[in-house]
PDB file of C-alpha atoms in Angstrom:
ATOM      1  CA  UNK A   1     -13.175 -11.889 -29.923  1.00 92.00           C
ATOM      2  CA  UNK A   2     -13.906  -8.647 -28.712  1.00 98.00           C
ATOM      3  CA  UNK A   3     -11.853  -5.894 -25.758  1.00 98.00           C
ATOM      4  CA  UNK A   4     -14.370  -5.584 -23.764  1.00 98.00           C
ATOM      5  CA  UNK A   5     -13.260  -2.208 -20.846  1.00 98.00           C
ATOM      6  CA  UNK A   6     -14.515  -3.079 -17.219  1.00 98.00           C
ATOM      7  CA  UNK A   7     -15.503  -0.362 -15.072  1.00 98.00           C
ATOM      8  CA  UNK A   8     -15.070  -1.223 -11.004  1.00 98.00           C
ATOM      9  CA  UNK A   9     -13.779  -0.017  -7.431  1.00 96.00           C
ATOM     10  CA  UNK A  10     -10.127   0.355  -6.822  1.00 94.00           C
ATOM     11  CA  UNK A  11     -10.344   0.560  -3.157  1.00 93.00           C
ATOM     12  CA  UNK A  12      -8.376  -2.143  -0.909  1.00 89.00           C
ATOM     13  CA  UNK A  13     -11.271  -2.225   1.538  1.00 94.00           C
ATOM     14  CA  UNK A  14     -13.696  -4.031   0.089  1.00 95.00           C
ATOM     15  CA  UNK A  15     -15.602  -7.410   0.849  1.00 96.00           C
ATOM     16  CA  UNK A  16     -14.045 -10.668  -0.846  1.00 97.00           C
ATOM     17  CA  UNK A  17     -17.490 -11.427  -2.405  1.00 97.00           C
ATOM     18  CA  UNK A  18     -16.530  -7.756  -4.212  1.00 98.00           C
ATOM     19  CA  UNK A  19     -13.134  -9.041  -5.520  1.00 98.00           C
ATOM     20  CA  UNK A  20     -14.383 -12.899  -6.133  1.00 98.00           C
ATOM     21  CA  UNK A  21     -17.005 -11.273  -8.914  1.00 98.00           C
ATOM     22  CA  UNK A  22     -14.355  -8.747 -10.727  1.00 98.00           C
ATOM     23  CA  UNK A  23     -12.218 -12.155 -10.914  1.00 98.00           C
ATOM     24  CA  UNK A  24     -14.487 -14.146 -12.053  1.00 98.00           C
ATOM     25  CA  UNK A  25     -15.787 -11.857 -14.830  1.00 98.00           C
ATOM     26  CA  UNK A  26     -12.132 -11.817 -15.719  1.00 98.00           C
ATOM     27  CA  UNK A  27     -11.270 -15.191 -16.052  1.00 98.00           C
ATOM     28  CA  UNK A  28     -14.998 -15.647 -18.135  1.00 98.00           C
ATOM     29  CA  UNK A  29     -13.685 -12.567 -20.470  1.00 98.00           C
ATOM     30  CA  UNK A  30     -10.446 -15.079 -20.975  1.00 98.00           C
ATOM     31  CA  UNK A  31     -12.455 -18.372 -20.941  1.00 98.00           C
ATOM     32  CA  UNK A  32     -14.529 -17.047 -24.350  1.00 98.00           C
ATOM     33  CA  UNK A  33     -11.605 -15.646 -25.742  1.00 98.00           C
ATOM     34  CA  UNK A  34     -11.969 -11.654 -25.375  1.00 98.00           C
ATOM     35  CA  UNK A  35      -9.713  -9.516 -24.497  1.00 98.00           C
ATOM     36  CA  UNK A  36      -9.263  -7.034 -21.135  1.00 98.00           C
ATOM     37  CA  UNK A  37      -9.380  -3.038 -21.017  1.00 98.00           C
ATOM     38  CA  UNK A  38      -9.124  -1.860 -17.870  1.00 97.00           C
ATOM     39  CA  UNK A  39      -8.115   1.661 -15.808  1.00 96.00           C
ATOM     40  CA  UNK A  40      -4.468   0.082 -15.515  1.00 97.00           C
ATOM     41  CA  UNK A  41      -4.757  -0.637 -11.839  1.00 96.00           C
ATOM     42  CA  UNK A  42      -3.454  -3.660 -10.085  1.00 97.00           C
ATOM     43  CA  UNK A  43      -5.535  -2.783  -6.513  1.00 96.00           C
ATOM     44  CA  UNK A  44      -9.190  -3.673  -5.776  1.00 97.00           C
ATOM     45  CA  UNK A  45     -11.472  -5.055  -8.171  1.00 98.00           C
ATOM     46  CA  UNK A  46      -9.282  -3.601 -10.820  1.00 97.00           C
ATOM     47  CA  UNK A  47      -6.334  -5.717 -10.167  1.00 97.00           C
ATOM     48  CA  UNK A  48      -9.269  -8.287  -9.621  1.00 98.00           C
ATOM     49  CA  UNK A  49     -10.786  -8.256 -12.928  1.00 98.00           C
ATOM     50  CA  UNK A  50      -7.110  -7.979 -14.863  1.00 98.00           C
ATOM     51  CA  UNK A  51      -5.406 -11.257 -12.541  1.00 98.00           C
ATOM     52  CA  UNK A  52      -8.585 -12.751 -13.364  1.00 98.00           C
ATOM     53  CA  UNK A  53      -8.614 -11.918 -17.113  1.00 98.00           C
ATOM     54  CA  UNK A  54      -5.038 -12.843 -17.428  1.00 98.00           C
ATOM     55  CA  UNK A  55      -5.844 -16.493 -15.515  1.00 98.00           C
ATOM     56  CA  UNK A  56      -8.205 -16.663 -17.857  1.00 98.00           C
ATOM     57  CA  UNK A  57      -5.937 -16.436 -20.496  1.00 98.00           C
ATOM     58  CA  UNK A  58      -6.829 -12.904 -22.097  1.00 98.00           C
ATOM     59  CA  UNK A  59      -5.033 -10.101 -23.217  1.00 98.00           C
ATOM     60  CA  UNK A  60      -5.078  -7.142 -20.775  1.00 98.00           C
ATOM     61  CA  UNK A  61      -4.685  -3.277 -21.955  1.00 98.00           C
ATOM     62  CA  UNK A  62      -4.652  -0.861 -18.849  1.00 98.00           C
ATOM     63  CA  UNK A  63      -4.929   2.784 -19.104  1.00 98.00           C
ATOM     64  CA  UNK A  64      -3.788   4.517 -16.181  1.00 97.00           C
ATOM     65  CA  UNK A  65      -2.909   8.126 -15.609  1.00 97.00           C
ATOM     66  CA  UNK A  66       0.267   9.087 -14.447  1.00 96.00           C
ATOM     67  CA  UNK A  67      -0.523  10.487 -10.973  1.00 95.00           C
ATOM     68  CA  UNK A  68      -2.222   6.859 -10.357  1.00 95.00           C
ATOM     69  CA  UNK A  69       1.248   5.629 -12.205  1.00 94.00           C
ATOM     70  CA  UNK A  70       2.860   7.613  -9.276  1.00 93.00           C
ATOM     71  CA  UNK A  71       1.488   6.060  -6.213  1.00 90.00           C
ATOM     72  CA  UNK A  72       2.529   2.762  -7.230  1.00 90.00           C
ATOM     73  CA  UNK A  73      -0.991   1.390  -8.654  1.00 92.00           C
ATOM     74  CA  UNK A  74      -0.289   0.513 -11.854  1.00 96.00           C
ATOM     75  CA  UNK A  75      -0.855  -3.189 -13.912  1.00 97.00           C
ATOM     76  CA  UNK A  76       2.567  -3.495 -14.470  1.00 96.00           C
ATOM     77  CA  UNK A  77       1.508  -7.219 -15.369  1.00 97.00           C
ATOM     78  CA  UNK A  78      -0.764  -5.593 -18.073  1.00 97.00           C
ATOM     79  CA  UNK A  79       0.486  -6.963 -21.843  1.00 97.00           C
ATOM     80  CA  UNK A  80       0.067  -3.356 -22.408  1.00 97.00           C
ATOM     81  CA  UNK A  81       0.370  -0.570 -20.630  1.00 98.00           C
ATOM     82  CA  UNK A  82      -0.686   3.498 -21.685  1.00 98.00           C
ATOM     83  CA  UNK A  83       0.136   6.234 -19.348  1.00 98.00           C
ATOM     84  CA  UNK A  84      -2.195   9.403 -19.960  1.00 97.00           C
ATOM     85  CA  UNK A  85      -1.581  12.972 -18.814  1.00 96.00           C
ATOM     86  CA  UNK A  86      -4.840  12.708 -16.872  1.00 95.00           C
ATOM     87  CA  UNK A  87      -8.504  10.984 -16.016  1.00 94.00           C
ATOM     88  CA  UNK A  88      -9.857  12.657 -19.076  1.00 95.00           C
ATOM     89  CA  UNK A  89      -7.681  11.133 -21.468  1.00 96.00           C
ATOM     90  CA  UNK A  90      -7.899   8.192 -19.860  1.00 97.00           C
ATOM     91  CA  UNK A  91     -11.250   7.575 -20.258  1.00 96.00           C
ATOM     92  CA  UNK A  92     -11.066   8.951 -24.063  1.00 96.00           C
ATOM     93  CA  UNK A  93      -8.785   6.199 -24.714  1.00 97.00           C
ATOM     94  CA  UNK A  94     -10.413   3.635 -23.191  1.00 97.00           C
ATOM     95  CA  UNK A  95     -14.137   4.369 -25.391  1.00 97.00           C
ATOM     96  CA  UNK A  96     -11.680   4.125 -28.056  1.00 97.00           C
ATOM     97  CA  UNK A  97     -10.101   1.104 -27.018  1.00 97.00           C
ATOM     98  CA  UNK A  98     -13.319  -1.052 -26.369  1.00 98.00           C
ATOM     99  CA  UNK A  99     -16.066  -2.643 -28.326  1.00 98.00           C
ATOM    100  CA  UNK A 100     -17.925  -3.006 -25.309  1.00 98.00           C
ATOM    101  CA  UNK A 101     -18.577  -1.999 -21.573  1.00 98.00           C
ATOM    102  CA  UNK A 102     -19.317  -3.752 -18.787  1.00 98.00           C
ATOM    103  CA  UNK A 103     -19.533  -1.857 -15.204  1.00 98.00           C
ATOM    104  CA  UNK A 104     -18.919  -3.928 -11.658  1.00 98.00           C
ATOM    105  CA  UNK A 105     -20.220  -2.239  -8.412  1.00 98.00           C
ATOM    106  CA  UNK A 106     -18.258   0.739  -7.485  1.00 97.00           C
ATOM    107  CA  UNK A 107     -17.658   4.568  -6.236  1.00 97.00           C
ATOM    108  CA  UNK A 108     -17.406   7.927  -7.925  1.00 96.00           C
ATOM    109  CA  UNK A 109     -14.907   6.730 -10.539  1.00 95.00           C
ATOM    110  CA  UNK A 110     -17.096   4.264 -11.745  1.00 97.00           C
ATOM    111  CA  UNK A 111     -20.087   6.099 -11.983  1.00 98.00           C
ATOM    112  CA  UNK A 112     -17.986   8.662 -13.972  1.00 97.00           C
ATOM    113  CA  UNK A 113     -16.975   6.355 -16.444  1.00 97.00           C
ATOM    114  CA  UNK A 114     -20.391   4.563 -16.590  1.00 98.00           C
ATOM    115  CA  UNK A 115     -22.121   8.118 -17.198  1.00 98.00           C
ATOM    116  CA  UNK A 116     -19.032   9.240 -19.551  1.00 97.00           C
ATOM    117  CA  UNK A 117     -19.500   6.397 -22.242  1.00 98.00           C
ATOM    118  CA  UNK A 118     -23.189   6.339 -21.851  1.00 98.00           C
ATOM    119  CA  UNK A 119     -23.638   9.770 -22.586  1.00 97.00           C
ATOM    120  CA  UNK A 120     -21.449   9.416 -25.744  1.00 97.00           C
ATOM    121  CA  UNK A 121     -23.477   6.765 -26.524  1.00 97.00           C
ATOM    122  CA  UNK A 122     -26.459   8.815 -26.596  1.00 96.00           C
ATOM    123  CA  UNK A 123     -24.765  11.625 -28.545  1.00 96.00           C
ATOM    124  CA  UNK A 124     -24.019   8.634 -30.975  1.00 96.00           C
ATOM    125  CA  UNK A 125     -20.632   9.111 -30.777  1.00 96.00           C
ATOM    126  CA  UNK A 126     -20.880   4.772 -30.604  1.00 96.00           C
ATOM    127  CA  UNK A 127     -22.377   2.343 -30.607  1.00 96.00           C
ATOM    128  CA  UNK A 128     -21.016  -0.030 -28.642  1.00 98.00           C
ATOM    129  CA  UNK A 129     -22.425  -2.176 -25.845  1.00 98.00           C
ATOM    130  CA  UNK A 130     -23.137  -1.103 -22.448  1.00 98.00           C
ATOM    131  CA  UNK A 131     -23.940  -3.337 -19.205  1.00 98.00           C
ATOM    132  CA  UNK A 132     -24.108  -2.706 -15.711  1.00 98.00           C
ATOM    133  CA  UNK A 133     -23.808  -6.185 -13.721  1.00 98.00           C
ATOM    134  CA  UNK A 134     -26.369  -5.438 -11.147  1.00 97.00           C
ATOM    135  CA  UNK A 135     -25.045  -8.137  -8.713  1.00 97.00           C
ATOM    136  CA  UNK A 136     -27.028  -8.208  -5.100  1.00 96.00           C
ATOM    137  CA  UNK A 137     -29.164  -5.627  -6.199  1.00 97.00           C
ATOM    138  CA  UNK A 138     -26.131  -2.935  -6.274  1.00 97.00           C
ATOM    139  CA  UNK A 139     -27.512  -0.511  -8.286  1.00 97.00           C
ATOM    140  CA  UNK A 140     -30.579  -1.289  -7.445  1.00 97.00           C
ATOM    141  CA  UNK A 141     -31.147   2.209  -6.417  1.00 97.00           C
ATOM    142  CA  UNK A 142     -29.260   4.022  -9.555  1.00 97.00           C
ATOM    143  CA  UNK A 143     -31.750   2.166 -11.975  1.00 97.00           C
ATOM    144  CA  UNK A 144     -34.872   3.645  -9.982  1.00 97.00           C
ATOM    145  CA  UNK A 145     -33.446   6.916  -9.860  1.00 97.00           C
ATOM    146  CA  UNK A 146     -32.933   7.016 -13.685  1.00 97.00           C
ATOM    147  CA  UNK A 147     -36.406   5.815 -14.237  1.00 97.00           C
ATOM    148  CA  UNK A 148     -37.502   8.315 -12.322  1.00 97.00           C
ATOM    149  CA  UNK A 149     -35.818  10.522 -13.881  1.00 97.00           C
ATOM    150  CA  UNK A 150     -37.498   9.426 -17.587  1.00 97.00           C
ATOM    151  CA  UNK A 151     -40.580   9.702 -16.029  1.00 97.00           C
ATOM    152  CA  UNK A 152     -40.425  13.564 -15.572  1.00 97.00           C
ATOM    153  CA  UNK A 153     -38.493  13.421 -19.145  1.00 96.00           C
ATOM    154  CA  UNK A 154     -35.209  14.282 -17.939  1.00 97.00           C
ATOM    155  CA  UNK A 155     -33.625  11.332 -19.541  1.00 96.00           C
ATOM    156  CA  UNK A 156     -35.161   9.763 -22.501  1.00 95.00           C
ATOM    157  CA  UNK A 157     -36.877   6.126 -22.516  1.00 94.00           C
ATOM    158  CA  UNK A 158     -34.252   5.679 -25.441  1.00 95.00           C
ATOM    159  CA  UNK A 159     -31.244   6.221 -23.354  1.00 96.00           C
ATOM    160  CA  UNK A 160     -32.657   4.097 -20.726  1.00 96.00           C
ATOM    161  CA  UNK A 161     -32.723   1.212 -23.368  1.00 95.00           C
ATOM    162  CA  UNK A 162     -29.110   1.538 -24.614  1.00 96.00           C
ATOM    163  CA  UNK A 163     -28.203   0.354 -20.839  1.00 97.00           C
ATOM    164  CA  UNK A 164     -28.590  -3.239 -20.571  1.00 98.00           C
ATOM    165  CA  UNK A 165     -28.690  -5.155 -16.902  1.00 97.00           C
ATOM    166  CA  UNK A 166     -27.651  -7.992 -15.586  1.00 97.00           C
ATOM    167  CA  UNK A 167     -27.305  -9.773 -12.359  1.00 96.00           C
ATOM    168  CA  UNK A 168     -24.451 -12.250 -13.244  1.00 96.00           C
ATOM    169  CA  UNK A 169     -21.231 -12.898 -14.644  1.00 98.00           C
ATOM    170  CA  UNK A 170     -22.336 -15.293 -17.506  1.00 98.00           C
ATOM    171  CA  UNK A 171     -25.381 -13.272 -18.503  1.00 98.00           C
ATOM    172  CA  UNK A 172     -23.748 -10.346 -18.411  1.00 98.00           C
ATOM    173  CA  UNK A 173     -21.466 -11.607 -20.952  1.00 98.00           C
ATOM    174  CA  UNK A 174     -24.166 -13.424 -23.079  1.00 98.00           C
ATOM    175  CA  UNK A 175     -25.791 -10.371 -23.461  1.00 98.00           C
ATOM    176  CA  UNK A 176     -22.334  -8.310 -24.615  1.00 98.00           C
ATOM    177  CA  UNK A 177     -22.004 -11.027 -27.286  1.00 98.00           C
ATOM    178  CA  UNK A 178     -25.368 -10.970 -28.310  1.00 97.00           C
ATOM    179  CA  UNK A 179     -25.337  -7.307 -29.058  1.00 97.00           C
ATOM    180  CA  UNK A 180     -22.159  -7.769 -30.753  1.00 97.00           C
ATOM    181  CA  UNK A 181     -23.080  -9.737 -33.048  1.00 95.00           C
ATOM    182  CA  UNK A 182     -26.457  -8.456 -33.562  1.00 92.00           C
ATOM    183  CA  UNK A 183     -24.357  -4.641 -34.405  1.00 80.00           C
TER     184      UNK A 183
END
């Protein structure tokens, strides 16, 4: 069993298709017996992911700041709940939380917290598991933007490695487990 933090879009305007993947990756995160760490939201494919997770029959752990807290956003459903002083020691406590990452389509939040535990990684501050599910061809444009930029040697080939893809719920979490196990 492992906690395994999803990364994804809190907005309320999003296409079902959106929500119908973050719940589905929940309730396959409950299905094989892991656990849920999550931002602590209940909107979007936050709230998505954690009803899923919880259908599923996982565990849930939100961490949620307490101006989110504060406009009524919060997993109150969560088995566990932490309320943080702000989005930086949120996302500190969710690395710490986690034995592995998996990031859903999303905004600026996401990327942050994509590009906040991959950079630790790098630093080796971890070395835990990170995936970006790639569904439709999302990110499509992130991924050739990073190879670009380790082409001109901005970002290392090595860094580009520790990121694996995927383009599905069930591979996405074959591949967590797999490097689990192989760590």
């Amino acid at each position: 069993m492992a906690r395994i933090c999803v990364f994804c879009a809190s907005s309320q305007r999003l296409e079902s298709r959106w929500l119908d993947l973050a719940h589905d990756l929940g309730v396959e995160i409950g299905r094989r017996g892991h656990e849920l760490v999550s931002g602590g939201g209940c909107v979007g494919m936050m709230g998505a992911v954690a009803d899923g997770a919880r259908a599923g029959g996982a565990r849930t752990y939100g961490v949620i700041p307490q101006t989110l807290v504060d406009l009524e956003v919060a997993d109150t459903k969560s088995d566990e709940l932490v309320v943080t002083d702000g989005m930086a020691s949120r996302k500190t406590l969710l690395i710490e939380r986690a034995d592995a990452f998996i990031t859903l389509p999303g905004g600026l939040g996401t990327l942050d917290e994509l590009f906040e535990v991959w950079t630790t990684a790098t630093l080796d501050l971890h070395r835990k598991p990170i995936l970006l599910l790639d569904a439709d061809g999302f990110y499509g444009g992130l991924m050739e933007w990073l190879r670009g930029l380790a082409r001109q040697e901005f970002v290392r080939t090595t860094a580009l490695s520790m990121l694996l893809t995927s383009r599905d719920v069930g591979e996405s979490l074959d591949l967590i487990e797999a490097s689990l196990l192989a760590a």
